[in-house]
XYZ file of C-alpha atoms in Angstrom:
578
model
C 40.356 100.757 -21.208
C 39.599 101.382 -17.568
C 42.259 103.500 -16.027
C 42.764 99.998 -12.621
C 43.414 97.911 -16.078
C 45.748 100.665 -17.838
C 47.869 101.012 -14.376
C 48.220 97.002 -13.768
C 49.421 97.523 -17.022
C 52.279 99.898 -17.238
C 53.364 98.275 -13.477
C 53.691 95.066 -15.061
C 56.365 96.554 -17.706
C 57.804 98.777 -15.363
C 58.852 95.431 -13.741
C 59.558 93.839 -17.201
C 62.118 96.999 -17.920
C 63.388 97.113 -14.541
C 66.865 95.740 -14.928
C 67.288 97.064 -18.295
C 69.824 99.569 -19.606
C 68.681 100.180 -23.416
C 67.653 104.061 -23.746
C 64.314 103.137 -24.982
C 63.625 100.484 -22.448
C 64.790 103.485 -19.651
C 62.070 105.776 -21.367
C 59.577 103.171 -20.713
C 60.962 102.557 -16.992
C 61.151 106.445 -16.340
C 57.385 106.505 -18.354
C 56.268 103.898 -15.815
C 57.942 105.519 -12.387
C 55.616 108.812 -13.281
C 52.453 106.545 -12.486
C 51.441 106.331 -8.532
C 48.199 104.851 -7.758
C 46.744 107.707 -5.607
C 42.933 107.073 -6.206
C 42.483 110.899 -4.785
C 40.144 113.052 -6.628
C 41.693 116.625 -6.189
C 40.666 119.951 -8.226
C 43.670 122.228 -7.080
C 47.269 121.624 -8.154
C 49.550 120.388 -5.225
C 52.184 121.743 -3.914
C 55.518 121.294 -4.695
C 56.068 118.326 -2.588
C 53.523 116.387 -4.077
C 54.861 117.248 -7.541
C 55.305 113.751 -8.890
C 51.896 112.085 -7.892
C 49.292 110.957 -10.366
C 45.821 111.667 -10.166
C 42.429 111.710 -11.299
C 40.770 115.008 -12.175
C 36.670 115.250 -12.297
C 36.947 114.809 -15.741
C 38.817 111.568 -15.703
C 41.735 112.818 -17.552
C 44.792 111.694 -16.383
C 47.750 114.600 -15.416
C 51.439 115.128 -15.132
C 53.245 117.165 -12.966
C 57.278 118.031 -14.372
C 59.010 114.612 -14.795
C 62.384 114.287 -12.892
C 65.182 117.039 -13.771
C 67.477 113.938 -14.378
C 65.381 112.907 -17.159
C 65.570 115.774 -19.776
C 64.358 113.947 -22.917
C 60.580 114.656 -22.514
C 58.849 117.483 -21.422
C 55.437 117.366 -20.417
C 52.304 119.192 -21.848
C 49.039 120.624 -20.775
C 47.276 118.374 -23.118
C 49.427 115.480 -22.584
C 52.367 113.832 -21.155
C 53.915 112.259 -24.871
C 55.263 114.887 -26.991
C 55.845 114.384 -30.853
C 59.302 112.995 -31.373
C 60.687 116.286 -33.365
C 59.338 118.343 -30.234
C 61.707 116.608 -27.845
C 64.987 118.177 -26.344
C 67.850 116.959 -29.284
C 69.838 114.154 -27.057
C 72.507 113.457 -30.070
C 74.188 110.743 -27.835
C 70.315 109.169 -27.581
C 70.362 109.352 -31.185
C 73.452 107.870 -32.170
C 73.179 104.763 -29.530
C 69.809 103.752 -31.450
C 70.767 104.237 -34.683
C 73.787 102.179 -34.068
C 72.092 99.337 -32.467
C 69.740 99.398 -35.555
C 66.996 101.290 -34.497
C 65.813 104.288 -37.169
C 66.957 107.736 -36.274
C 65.212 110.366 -34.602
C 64.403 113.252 -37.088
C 63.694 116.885 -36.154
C 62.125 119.527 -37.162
C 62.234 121.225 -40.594
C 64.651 124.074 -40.550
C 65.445 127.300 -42.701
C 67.373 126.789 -45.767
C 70.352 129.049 -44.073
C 70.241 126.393 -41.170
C 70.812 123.303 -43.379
C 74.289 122.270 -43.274
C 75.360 124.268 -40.427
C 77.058 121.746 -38.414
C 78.381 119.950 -41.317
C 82.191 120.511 -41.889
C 84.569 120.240 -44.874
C 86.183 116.808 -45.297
C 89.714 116.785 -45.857
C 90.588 114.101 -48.359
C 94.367 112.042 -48.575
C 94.916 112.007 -51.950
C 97.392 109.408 -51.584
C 95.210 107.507 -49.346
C 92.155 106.985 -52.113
C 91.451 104.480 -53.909
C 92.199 105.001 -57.628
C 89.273 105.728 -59.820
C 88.561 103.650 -63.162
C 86.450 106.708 -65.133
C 87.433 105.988 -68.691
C 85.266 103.408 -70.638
C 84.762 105.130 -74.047
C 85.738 103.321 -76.882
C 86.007 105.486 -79.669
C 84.658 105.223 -83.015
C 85.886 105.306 -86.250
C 84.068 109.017 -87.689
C 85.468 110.844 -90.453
C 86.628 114.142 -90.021
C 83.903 115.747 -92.457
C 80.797 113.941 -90.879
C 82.159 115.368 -87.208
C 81.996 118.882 -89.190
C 78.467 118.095 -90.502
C 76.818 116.876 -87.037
C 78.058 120.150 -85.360
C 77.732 122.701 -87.876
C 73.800 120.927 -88.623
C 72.903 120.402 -84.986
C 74.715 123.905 -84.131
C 76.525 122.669 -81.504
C 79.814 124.630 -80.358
C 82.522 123.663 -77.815
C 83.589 126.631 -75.836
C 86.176 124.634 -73.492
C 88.522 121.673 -74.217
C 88.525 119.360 -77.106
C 86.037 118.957 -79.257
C 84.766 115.260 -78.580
C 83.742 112.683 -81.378
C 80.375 111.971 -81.484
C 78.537 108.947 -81.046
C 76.079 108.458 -83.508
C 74.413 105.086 -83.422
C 73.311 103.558 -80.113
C 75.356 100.200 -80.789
C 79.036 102.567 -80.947
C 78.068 103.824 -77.224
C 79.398 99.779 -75.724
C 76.850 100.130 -73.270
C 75.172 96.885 -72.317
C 73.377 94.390 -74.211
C 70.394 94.717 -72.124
C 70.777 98.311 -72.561
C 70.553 98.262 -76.042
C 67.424 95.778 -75.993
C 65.930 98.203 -74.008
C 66.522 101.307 -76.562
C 65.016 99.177 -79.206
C 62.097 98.290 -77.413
C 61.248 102.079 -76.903
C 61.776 102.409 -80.557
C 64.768 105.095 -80.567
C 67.070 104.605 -83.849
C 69.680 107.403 -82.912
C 70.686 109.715 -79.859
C 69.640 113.125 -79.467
C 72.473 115.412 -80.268
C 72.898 116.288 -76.504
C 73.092 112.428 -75.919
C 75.276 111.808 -79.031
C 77.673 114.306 -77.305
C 77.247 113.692 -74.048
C 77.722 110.226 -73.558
C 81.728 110.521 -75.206
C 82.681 113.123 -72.594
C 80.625 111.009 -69.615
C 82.041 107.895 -70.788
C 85.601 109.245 -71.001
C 85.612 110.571 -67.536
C 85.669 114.187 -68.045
C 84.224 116.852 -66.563
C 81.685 118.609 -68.534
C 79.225 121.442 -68.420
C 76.158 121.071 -71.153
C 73.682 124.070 -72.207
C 71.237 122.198 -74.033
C 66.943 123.482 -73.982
C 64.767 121.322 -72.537
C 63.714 118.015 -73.298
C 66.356 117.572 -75.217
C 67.008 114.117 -73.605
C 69.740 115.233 -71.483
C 68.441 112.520 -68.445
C 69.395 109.267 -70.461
C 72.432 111.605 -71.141
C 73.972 111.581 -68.125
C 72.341 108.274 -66.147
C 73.442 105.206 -68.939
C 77.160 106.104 -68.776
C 76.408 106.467 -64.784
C 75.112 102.720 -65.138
C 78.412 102.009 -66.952
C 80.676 104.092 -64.234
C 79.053 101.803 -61.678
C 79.870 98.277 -63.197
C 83.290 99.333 -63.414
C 83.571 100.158 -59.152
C 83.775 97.983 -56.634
C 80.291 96.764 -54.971
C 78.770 98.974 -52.779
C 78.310 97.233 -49.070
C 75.692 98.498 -47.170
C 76.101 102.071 -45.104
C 79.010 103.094 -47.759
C 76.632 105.190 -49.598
C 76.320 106.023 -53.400
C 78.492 105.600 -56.218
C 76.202 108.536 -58.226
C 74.714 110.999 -57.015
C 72.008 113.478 -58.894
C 71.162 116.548 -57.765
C 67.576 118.329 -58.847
C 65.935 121.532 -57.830
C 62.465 119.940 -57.640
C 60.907 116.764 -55.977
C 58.850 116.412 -59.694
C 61.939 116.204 -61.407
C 64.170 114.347 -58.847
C 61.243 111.457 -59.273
C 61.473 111.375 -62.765
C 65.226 111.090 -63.330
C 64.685 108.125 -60.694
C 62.046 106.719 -62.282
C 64.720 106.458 -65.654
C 67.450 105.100 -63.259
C 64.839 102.618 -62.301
C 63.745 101.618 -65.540
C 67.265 101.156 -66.913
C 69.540 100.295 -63.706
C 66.660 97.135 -62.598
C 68.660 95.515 -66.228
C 71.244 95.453 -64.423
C 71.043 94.918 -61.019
C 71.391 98.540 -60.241
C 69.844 99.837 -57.447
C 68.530 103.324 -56.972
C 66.770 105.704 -54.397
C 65.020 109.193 -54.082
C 65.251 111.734 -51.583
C 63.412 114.700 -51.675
C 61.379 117.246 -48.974
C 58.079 116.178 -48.219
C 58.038 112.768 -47.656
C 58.871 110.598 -44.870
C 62.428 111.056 -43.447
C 61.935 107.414 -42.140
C 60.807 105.766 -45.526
C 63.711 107.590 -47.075
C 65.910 106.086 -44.844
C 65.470 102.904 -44.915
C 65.985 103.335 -48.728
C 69.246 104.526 -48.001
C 69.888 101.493 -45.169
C 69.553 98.890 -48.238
C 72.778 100.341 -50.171
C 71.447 102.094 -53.365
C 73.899 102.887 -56.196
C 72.238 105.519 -57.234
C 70.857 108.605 -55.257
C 68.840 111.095 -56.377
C 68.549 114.130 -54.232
C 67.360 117.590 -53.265
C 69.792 119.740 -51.576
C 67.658 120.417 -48.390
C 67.094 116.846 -47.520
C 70.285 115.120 -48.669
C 72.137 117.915 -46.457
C 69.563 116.938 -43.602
C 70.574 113.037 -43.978
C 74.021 113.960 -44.141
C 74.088 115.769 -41.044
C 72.025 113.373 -39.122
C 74.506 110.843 -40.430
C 72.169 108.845 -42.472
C 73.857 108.449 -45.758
C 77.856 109.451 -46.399
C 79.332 110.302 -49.370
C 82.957 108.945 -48.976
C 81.851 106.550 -52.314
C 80.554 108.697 -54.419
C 82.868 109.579 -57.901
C 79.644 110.615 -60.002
C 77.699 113.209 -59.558
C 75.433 115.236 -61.714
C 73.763 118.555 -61.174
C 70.859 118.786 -63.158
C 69.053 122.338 -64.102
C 71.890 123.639 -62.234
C 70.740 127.403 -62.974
C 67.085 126.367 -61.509
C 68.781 125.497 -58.063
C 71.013 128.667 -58.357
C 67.739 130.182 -59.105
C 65.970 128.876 -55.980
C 69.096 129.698 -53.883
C 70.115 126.168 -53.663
C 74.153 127.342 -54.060
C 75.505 127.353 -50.701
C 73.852 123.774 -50.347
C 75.318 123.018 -53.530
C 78.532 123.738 -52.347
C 78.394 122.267 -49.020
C 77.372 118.776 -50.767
C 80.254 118.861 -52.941
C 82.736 119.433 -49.875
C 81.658 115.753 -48.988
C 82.613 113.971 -51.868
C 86.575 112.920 -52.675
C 88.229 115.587 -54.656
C 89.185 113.339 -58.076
C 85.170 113.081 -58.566
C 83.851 113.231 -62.251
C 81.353 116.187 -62.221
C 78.442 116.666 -64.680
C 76.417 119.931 -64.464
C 73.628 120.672 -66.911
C 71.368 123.888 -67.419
C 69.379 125.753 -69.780
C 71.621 128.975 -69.379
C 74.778 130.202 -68.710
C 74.581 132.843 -66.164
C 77.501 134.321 -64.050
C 76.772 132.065 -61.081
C 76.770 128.523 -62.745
C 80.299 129.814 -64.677
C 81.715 130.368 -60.899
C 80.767 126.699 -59.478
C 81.879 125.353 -62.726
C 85.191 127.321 -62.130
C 85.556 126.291 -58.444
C 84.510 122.425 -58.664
C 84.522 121.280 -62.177
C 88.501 122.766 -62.774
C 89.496 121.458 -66.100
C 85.658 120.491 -68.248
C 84.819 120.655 -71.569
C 81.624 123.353 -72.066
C 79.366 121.911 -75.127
C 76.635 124.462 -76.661
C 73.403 122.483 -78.001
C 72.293 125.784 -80.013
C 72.651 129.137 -78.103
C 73.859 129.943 -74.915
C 70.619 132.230 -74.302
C 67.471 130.493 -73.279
C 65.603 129.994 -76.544
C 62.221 128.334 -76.679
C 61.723 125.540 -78.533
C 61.235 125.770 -82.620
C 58.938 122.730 -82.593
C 56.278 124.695 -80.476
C 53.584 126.893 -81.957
C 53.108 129.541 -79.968
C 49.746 131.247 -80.024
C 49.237 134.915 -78.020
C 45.815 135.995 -77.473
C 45.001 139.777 -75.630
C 42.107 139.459 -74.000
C 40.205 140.905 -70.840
C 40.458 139.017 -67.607
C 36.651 138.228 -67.792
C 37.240 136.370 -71.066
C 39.897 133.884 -70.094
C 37.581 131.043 -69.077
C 35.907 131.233 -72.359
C 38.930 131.523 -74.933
C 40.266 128.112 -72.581
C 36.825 126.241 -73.117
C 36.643 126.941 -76.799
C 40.517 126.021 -77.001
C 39.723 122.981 -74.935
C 36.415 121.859 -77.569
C 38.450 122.096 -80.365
C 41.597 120.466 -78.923
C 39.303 117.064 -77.807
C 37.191 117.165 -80.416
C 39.874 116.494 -82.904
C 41.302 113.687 -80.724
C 40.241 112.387 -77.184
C 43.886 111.776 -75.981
C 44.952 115.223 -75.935
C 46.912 116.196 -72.724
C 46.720 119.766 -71.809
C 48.465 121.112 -69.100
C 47.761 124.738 -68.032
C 49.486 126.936 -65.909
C 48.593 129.483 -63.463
C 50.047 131.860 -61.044
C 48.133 131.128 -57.831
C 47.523 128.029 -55.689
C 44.067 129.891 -55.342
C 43.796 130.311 -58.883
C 44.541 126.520 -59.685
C 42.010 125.615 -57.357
C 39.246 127.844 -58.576
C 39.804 126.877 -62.317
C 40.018 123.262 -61.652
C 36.639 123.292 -60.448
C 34.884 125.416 -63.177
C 36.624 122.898 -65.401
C 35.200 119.965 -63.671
C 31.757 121.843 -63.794
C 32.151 122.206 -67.625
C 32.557 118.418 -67.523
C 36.327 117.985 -68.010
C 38.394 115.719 -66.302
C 40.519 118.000 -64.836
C 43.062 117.894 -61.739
C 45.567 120.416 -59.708
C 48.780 120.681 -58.498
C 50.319 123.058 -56.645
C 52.404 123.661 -53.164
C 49.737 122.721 -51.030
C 49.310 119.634 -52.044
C 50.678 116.692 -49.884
C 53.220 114.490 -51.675
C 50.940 111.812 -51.842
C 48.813 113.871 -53.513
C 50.945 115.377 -56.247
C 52.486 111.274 -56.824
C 48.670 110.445 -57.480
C 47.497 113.339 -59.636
C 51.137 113.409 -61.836
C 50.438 109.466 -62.134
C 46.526 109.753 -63.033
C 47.804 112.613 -66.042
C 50.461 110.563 -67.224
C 48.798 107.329 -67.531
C 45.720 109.251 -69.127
C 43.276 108.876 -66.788
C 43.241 112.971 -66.591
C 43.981 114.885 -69.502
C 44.109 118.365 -67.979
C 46.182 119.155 -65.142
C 46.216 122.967 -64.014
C 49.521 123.431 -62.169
C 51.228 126.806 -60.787
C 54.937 126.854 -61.569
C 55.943 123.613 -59.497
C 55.354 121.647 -62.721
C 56.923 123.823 -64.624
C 60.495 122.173 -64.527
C 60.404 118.478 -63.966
C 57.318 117.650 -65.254
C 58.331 114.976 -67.907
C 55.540 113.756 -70.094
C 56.456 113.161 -73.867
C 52.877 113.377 -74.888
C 51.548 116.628 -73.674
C 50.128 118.096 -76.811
C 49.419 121.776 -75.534
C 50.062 124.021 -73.289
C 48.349 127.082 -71.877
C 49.415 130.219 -69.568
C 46.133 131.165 -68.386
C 47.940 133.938 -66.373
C 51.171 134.941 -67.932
C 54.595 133.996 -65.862
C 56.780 136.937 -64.579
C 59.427 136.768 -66.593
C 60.839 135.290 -70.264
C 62.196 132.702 -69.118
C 59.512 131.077 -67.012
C 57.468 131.681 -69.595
C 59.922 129.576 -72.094
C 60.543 127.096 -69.115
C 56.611 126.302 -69.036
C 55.865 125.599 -72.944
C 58.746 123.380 -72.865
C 56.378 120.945 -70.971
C 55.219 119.952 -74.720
C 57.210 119.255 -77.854
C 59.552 116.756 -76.177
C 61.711 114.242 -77.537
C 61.473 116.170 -80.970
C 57.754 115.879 -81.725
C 55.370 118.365 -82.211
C 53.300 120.585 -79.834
C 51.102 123.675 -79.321
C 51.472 126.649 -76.759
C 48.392 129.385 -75.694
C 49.123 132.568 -74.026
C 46.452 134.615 -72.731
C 47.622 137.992 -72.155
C 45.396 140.902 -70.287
C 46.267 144.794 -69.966
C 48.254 143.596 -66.734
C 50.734 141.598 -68.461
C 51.704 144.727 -70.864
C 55.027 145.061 -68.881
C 55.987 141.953 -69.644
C 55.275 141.667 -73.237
C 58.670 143.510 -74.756
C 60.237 139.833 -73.731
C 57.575 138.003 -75.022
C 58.064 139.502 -78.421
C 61.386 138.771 -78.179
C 61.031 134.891 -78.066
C 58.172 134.811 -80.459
C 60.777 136.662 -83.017
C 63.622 134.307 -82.114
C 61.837 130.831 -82.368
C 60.545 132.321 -85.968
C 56.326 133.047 -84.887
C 54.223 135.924 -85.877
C 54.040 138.892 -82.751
C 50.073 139.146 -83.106
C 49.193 142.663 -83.870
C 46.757 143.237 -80.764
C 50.086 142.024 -78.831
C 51.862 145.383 -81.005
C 49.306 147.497 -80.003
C 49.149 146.801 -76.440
C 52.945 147.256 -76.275
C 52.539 150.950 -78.373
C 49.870 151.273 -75.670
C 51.869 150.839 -72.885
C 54.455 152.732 -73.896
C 52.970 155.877 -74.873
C 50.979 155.911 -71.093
C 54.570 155.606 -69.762
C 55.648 158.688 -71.861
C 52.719 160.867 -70.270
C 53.851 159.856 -66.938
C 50.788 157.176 -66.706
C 51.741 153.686 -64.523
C 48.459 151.941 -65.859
C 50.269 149.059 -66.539
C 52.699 149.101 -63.728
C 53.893 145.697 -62.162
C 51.427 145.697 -59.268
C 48.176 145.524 -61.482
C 48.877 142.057 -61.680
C 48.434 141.267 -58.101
C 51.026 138.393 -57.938
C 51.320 137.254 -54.773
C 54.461 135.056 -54.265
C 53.340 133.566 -50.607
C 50.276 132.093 -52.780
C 52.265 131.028 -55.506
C 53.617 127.967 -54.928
């Protein structure tokens, strides 16, 4: 557009704004005022005087000189005069005046994790003042005393806190709706999982509980039917109270997937539910919140950001679930933790769920959850998974690529819907792999940190619908990643510690079916491999004897005062990790 026709322009709705009081319309009026049609053509900045005059350089470009002082919103560039939004000076009066008149808020930048929260204060709750809370719906069952006995002593499941609950064994004795029960049927499920079986009579009773179950154990429909039944049983939510349930996850992969089961299961009903995670637009996930969702399902960073900013509130909310609680504790996700459950009215029911039971998760349990029942599903210790066979191969760097091909051959030549997801320590890594992989002729994809959201949503929904079958992922997939039919799993580099390691082949062998896990293991790895003995031994698979003679290897360098196999041969970088 000619710069005559751009100018006739902005005078025309400088007029048009002129009378007009609206902060936005007085951005446009200010945004207007800056113009002056001097037609001079100067190559030497002006003085100080002539500080506010437009003009033209040789170049045609059109320049700014400082906008008023009164005007402190928007600061002008070199470049240019319009700044990104989340560059401008924080106006929270601005802010508020829009977003009360219906207008989206202004977001700004992303901050540290120690920043998050900071300006968001303890709420101080009148007990007398509240609203009383309906929490008990269960309805229990007629179960003899011996066949209570049998189901715990046969599904080794101990109660360390509180009464030991009855179990519900049959889908039909859990009163949950009839839609709800069409829907279990259709997916072909005859009984609970032992986690749900338990579960779902301390959730639907209203008590706090803490559950230590191993993953994919089904511990999601655990905790979000009797959330569908604690909502039918409040008062409808109008639109800006915010949530009646709220679930907590450490990862965007896994936050996703427990909405996707809300979805599935709360859309019966009339149930609606949202996600908010890092990543994605603030202003999508907004207007998500705007339209009065039931059900929220969060990450601590950005539910503390939409807190603060006023967004969403959590003066509704009597549910809430943290999910792979020791993963967040992990990730350093507890002061966040906290400062979310400082928002939410004190006579709350509180869910928390992990695959351990560390120090830290028995504090917050202590400090939020009070009085809770503590259920066992197995041990207490991170165990992996009995229905996996675990397979260790010792090997030279050099040889990895090969072993995987050969694996891969004989996986897809016994069936062509094989999923294999293989795991790797480096974004660069994942990367590199995925396109020898490709080259081989494999339909193979990668996820990792560096991937935009949109990205990851495509690639996760390309593996799951079996359009991929072999997705190479660094350790962001390796919680939260819920496909039932992954049929093996491979460490092509080995994790750092036991627990990752038992964290990643729990990616296959869900829902109680069968899978297969790979480990290559190289000369770097031999600090690492005490631990991996150690789980092999527990889940009842054979320690390989090249893995036994790497470890006597190891060891008897370390006696001589050798650090061959010290930590820093495996140049792990964490920065590249992710």
């Amino acid at each position: 557009m000619p710069v005559v026709h751009m100018l006739n322009a902005i005078d025309g709705l400088s007029s048009l704004y002129k009378n007009v009081t609206h902060p936005i319309n007085s951005f446009i009026t200010h945004s207007c005022l800056f113009f002056n049609r001097s037609k001079t053509v100067e190559s030497k900045e002006d003085d100080e005087n002539k500080d506010f005059h437009f003009k033209k350089n040789r170049s045609t470009h059109l320049k700014f000189a400082k906008p008023p002082e009164e005007f402190t919103d928007f600061t002008p560039r070199k470049s240019s005069y319009f700044k990104p939004r989340h560059a401008r000076t924080h106006n929270k009066s601005f802010e508020n005046d829009i977003y009360d008149d219906g207008y989206p808020p202004r977001f700004s930048q992303r901050r540290d994790a120690e920043e998050l929260g900071a300006n968001i204060k303890e709420k101080e709750w009148d007990i007398e003042k509240l609203t009383p809370l309906e929490k008990n719906f269960f309805v229990e069952n007629k179960v003899s005393e011996q066949d209570i006995e049998s189901f715990y002593k046969s599904h080794n499941i101990t109660v360390k806190r509180g009464n030991r609950p009855t179990p519900i064994l049959d889908f039909h004795d859990a009163n949950f709706p009839d839609e709800v029960n069409k829907q279990l049927e259709r997916n072909g499920w005859t009984n609970p999982t032992p986690i749900q079986s338990v579960g779902w009579s301390l959730a639907l009773s209203g008590q706090n509980m803490v559950g230590i179950a191993q993953t994919g154990s089904g511990k999601t429909l655990g905790f979000i039917l009797p959330a569908l039944v604690h909502i039918k049983h409040q008062s409808r939510v109008k639109r800006g109270e915010g949530p009646v349930v709220l679930v907590l996850a450490p990862t965007r992969e896994l936050a996703q997937q427990i909405r996707s089961v809300a979805s599935i299961y709360g859309q019966l009903l009339g149930i609606k539910s949202c996600c908010i995670f890092g990543g994605q637009s603030k202003l999508i996930q907004s207007r998500h919140i705007s339209e009065g969702p039931e059900i929220v399902v969060a990450t601590p960073g950005r539910l503390l950001d939409f807190i603060e900013m006023g967004v969403i509130n959590l003066d509704r909310t009597s549910y809430v679930v943290l999910d792979e609680a020791d993963r967040m504790l992990d990730m350093g996700f507890e002061p966040q933790i906290r400062k979310v459950l400082s928002q939410i009215r004190p006579d709350r029911q509180i869910l928390m769920w992990s695959a351990t039971w560390p120090e830290e998760i028995r504090q917050l349990a202590h400090d939020f959850l009070k009085d809770f029942v503590q259920v066992n599903i197995g041990s207490a210790e991170l165990m992996a998974n009995p229905n996996i066979e675990q397979v260790v191969k010792v090997c030279n760097p050099a040889e990895k690529l090969t072993i995987l091909s050969q694996e891969l051959q004989k996986a897809f030549s016994e069936s062509e819907n094989h999923k294999v997801l293989i795991f790797v320590q480096t974004k660069t890594q994942a990367e590199f792999l995925t396109h020898r992989l490709r080259k081989l002729g494999l339909q193979a994809l990668a996820i990792h940190g560096d991937k935009s959201q949109l990205v990851r949503d495509k690639t996760l929904r390309s593996f799951r619908n079996g359009e991929t079958n072999i997705l190479v992922a660094t350790d962001v997939a390796s919680r939260g990643l819920d496909v039932n039919d992954i049929t093996l799993v491979v460490n092509y580099d080995y994790p750092n510690t036991a627990d990752d390691y038992i964290h990643r082949i729990g990616r296959t062998a869900r829902a109680s079916k069968k899978g297969k896990a790979l480990s290559l293991i190289t000369e770097a790895d031999a600090g690492k491999i005490d631990d991996l003995a150690k789980v092999l031994i527990e889940a009842g698979q054979d320690v390989p004897s090249e893995l036994t003679s790497l470890a006597y290897g190891k060891a008897k360098l370390k006696s001589k005062g050798y650090s061959k196999f010290s930590y820093h041969k495996s140049r792990f970088d964490r920065r590249n990790s992710w």
